[in-house]
PDB file of N, CA and C and ligand atoms in Angstrom:
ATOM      1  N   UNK B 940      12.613   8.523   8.093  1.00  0.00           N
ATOM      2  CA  UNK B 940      11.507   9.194   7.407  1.00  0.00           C
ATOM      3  C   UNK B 940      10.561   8.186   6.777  1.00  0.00           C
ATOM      4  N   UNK B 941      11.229   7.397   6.296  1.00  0.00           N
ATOM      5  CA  UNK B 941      10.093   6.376   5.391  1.00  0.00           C
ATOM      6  C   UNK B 941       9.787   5.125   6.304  1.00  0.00           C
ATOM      7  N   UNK B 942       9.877   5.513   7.758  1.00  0.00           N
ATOM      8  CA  UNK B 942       9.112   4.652   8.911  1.00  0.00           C
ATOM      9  C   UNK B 942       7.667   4.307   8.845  1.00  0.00           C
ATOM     10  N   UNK B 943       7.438   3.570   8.942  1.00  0.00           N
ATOM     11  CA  UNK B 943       5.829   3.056   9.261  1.00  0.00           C
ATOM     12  C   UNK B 943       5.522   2.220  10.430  1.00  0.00           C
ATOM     13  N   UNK B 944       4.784   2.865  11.106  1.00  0.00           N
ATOM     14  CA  UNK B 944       4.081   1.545  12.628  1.00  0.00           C
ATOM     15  C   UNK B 944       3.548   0.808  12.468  1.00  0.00           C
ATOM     16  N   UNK B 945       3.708  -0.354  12.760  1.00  0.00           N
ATOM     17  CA  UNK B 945       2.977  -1.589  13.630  1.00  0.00           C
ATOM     18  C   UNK B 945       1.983  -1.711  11.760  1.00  0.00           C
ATOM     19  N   UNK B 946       2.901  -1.883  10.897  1.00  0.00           N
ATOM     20  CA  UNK B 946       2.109  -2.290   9.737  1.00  0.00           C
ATOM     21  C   UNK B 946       2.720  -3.726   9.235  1.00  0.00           C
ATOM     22  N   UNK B 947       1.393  -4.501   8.882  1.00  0.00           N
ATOM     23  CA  UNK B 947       1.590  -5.888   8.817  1.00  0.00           C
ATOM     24  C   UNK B 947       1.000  -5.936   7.692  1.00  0.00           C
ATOM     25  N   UNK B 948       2.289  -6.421   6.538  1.00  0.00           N
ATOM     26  CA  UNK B 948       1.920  -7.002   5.149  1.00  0.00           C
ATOM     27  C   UNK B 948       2.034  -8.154   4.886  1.00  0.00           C
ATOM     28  N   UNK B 949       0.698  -9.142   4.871  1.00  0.00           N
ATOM     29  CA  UNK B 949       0.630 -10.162   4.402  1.00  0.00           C
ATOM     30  C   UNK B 949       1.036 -10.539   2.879  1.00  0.00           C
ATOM     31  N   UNK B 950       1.148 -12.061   2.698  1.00  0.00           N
ATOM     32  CA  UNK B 950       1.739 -12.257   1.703  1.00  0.00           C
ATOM     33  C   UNK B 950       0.737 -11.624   0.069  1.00  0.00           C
ATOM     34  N   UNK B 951       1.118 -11.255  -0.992  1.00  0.00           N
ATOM     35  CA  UNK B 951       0.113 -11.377  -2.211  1.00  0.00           C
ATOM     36  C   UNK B 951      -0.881 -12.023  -2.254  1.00  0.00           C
ATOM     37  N   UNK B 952      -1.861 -11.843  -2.465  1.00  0.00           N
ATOM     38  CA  UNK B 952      -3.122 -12.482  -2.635  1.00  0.00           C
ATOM     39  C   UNK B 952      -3.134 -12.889  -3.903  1.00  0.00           C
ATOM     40  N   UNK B 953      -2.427 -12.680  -4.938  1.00  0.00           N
ATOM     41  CA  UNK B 953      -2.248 -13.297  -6.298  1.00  0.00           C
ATOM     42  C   UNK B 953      -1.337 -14.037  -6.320  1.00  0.00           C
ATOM     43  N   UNK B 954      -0.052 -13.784  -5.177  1.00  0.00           N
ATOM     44  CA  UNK B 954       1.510 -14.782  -6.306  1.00  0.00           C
ATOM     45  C   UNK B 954       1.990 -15.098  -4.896  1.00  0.00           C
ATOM     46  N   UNK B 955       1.439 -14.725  -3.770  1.00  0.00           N
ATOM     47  CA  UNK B 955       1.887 -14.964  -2.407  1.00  0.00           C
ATOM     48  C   UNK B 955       3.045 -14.267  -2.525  1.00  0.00           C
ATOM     49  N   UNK B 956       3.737 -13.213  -3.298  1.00  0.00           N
ATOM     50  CA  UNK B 956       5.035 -12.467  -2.894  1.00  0.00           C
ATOM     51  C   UNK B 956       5.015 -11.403  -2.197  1.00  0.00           C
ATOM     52  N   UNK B 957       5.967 -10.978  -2.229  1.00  0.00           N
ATOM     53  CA  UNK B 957       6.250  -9.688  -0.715  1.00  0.00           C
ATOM     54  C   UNK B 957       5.950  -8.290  -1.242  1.00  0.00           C
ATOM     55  N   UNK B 958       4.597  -8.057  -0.374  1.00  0.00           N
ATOM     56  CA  UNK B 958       4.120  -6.969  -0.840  1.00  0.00           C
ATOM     57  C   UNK B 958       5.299  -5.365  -0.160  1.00  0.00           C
ATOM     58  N   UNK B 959       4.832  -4.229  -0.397  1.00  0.00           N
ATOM     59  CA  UNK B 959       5.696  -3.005  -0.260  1.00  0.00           C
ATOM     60  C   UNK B 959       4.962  -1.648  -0.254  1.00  0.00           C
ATOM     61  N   UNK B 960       4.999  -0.752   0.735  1.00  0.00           N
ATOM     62  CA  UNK B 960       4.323   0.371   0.685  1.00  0.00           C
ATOM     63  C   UNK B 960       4.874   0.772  -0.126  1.00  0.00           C
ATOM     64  N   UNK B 961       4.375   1.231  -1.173  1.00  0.00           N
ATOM     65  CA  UNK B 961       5.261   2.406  -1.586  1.00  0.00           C
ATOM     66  C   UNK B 961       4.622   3.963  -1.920  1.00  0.00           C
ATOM     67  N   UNK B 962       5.389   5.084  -2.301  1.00  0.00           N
ATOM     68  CA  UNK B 962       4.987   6.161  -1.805  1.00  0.00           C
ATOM     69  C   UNK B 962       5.084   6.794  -3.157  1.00  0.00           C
ATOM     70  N   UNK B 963       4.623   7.891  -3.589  1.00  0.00           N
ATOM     71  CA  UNK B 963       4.315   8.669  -5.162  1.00  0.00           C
ATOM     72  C   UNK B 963       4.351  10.368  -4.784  1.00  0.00           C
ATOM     73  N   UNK B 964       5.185  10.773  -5.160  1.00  0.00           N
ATOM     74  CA  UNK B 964       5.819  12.298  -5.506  1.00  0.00           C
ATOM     75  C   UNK B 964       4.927  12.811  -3.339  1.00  0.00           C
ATOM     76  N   UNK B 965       5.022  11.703  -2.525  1.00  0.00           N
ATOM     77  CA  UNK B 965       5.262  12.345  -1.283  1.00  0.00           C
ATOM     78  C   UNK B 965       3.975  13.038  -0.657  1.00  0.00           C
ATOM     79  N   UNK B 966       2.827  12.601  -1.763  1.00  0.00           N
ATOM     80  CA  UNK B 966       1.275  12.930  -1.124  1.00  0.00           C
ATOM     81  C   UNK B 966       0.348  11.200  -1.289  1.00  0.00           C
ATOM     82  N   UNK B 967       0.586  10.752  -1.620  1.00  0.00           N
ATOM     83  CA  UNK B 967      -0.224   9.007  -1.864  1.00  0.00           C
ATOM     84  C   UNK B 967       1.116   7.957  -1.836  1.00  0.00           C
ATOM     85  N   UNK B 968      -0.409   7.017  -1.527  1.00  0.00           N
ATOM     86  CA  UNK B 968       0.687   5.857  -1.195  1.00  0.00           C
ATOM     87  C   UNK B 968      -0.297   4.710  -1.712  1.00  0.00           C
ATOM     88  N   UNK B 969       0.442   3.169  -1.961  1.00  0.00           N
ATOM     89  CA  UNK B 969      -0.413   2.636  -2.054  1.00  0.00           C
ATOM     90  C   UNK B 969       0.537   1.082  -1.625  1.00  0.00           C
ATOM     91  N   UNK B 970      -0.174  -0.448  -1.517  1.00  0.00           N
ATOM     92  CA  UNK B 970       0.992  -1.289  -0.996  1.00  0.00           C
ATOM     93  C   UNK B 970       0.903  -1.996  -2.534  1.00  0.00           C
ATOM     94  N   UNK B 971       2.274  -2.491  -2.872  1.00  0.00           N
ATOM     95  CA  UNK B 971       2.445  -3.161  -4.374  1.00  0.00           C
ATOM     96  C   UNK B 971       3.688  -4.095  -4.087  1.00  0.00           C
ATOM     97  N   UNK B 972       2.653  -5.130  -4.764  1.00  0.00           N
ATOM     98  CA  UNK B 972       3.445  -6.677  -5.190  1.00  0.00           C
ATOM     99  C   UNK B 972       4.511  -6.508  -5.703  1.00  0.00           C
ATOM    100  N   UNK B 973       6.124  -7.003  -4.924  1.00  0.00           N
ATOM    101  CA  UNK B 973       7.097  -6.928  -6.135  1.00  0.00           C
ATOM    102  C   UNK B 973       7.218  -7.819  -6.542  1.00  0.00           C
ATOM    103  N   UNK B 974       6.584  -8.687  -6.931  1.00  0.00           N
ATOM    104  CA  UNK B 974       6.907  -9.598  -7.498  1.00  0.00           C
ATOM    105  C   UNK B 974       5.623  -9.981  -9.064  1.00  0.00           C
ATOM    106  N   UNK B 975       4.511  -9.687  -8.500  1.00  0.00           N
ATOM    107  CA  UNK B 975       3.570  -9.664  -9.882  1.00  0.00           C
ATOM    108  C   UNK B 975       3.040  -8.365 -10.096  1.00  0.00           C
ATOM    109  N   UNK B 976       3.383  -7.205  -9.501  1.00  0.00           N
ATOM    110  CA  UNK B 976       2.606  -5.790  -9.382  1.00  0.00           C
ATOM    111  C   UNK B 976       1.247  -5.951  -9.195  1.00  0.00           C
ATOM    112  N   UNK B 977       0.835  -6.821  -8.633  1.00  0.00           N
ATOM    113  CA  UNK B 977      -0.685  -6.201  -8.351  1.00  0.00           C
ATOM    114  C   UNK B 977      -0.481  -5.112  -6.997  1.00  0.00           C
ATOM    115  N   UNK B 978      -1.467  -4.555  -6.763  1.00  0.00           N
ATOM    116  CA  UNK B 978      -1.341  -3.099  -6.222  1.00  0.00           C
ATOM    117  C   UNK B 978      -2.646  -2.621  -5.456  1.00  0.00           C
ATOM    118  N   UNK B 979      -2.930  -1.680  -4.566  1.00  0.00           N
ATOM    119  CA  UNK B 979      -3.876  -1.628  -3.881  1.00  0.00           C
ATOM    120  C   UNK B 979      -4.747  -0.204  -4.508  1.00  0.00           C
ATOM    121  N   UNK B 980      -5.517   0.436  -4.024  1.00  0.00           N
ATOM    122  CA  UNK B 980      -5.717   1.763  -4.519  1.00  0.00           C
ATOM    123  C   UNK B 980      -5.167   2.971  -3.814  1.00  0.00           C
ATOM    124  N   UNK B 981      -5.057   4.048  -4.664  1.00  0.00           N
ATOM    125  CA  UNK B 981      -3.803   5.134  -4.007  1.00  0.00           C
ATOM    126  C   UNK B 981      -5.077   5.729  -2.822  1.00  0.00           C
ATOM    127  N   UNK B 982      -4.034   6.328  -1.828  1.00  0.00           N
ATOM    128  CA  UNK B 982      -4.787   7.077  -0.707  1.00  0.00           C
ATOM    129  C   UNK B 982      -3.720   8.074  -0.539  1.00  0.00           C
ATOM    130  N   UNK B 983      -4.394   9.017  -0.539  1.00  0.00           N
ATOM    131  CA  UNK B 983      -3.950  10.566  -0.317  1.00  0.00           C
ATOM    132  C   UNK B 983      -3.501  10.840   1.054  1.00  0.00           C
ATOM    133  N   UNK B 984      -2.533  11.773   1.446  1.00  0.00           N
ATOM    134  CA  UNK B 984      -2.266  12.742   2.665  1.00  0.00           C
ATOM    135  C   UNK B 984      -1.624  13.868   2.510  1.00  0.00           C
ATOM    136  N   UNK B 985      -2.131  14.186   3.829  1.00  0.00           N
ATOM    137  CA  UNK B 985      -1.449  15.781   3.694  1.00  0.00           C
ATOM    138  C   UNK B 985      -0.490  15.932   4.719  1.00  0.00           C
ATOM    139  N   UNK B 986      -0.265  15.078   5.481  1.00  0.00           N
ATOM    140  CA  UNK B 986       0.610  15.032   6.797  1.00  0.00           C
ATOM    141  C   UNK B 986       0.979  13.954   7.240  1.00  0.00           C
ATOM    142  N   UNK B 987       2.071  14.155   8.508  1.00  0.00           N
ATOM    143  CA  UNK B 987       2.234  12.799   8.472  1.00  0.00           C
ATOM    144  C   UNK B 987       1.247  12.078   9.629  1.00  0.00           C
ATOM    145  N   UNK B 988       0.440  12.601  10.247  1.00  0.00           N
ATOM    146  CA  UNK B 988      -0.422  11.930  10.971  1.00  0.00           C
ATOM    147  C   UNK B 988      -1.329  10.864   9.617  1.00  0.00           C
ATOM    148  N   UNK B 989      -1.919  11.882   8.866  1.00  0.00           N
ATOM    149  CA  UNK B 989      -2.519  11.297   7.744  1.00  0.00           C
ATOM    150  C   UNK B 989      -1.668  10.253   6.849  1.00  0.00           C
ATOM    151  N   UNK B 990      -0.775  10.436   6.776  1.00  0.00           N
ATOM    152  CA  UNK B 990       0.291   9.267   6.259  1.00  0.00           C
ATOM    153  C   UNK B 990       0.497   7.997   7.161  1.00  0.00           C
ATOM    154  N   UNK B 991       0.291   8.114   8.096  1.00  0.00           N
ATOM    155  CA  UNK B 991       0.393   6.865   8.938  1.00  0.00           C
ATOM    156  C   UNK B 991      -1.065   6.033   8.561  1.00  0.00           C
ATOM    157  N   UNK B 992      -2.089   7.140   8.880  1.00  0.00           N
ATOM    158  CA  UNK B 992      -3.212   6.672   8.609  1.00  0.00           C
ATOM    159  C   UNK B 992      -3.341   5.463   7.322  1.00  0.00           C
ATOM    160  N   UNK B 993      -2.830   6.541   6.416  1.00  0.00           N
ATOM    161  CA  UNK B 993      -3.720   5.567   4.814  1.00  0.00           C
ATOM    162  C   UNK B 993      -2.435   4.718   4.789  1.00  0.00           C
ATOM    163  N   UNK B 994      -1.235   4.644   5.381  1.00  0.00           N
ATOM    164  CA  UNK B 994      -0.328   3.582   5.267  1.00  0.00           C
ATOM    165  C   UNK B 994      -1.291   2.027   6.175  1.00  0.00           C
ATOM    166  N   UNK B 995      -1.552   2.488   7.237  1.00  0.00           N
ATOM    167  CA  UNK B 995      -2.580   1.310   7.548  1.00  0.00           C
ATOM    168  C   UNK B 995      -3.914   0.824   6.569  1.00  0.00           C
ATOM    169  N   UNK B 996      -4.386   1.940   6.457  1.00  0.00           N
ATOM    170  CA  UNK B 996      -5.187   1.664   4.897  1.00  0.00           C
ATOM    171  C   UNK B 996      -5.365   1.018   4.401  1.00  0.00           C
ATOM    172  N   UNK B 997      -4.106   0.984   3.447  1.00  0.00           N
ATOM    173  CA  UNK B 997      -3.562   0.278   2.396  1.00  0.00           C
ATOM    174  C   UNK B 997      -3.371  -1.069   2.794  1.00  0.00           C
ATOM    175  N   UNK B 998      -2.407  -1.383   4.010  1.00  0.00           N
ATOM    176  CA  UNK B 998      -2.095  -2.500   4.393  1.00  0.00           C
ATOM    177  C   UNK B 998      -3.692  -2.971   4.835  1.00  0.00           C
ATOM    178  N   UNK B 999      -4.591  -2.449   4.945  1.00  0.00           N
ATOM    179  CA  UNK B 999      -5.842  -3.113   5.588  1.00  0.00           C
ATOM    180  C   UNK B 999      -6.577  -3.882   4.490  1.00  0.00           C
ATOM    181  N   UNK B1000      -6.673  -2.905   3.285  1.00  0.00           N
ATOM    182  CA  UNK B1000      -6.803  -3.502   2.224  1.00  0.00           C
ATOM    183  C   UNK B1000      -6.536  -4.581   1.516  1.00  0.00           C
ATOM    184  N   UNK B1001      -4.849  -3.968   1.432  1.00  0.00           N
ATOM    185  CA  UNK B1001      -4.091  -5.563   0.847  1.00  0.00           C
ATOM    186  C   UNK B1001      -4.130  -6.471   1.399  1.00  0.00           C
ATOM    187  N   UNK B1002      -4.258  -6.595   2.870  1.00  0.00           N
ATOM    188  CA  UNK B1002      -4.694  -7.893   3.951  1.00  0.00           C
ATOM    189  C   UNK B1002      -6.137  -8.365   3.374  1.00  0.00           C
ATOM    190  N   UNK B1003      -7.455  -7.773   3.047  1.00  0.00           N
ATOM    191  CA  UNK B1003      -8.307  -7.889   2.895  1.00  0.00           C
ATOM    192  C   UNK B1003      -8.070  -8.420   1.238  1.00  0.00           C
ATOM    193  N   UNK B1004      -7.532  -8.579   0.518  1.00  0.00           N
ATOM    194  CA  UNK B1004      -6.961  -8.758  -0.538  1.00  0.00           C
ATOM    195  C   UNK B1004      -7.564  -7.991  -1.616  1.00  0.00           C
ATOM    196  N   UNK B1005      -8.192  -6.828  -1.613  1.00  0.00           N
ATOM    197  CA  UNK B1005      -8.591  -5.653  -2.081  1.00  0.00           C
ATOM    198  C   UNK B1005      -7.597  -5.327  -3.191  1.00  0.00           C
ATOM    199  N   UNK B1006      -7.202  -6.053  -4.573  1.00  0.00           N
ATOM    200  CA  UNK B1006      -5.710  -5.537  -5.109  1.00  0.00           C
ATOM    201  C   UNK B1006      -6.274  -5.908  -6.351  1.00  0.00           C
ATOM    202  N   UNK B1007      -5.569  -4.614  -7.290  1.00  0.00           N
ATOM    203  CA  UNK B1007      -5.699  -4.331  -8.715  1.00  0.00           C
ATOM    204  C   UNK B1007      -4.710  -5.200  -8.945  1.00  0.00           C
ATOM    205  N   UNK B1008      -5.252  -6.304 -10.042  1.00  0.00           N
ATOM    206  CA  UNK B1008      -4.123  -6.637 -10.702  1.00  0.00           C
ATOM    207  C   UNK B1008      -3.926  -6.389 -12.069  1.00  0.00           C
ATOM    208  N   UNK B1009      -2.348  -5.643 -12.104  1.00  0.00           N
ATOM    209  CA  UNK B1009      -2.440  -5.523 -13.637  1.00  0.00           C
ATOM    210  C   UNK B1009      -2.219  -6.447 -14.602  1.00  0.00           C
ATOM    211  N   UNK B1010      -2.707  -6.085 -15.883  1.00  0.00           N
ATOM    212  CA  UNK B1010      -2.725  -6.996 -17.057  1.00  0.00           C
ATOM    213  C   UNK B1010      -3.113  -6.259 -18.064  1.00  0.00           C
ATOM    214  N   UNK B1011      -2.890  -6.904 -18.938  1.00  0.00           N
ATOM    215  CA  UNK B1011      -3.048  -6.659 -20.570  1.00  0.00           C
ATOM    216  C   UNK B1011      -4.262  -5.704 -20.429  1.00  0.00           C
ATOM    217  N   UNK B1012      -4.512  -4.597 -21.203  1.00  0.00           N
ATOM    218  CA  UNK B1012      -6.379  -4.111 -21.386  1.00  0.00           C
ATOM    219  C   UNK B1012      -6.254  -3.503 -20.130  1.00  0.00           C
ATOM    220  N   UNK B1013      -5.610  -3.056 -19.236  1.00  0.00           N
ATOM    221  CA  UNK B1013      -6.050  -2.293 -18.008  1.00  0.00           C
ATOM    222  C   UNK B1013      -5.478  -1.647 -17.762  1.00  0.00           C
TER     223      UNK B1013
HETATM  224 ZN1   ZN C1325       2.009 -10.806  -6.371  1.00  0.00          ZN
END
């Protein structure tokens, strides 16, 4: 179930650690640093066609290094 295709997560763009799809109450997703939490922005679905979708998304993003990082004030 928590399969994803042909998705390629490059390293952090902040700490170079191993980024992670991860998934929120089973409608958004977003990819997040485990190692410094920076994080991408959430993308919605309603299915799983659409879930594959914004799972590439995300990873397109975080490749693009498109990532919230958290900190103090934010
Ligand atoms: Zn990081």
């Amino acid at each position: 179930m928590d399969h994803f295709h042909e998705i390629d997560l490059a390293d952090c763009p902040c700490c170079g650690g191993v980024g992670s799809i991860q998934e929120e109450g089973g409608w958004c997703l977003y990819v997040q640093c485990m190692d410094c939490g920076a994080y991408t922005a959430e993308l919605a679905y309603q299915n799983e066609a659409e879930r594959q979708d914004a799972a590439r998304k995300a990873a397109l993003s975080w490749n693009l290094r498109k990532v919230i990082r958290p900190g103090p004030g934010e």
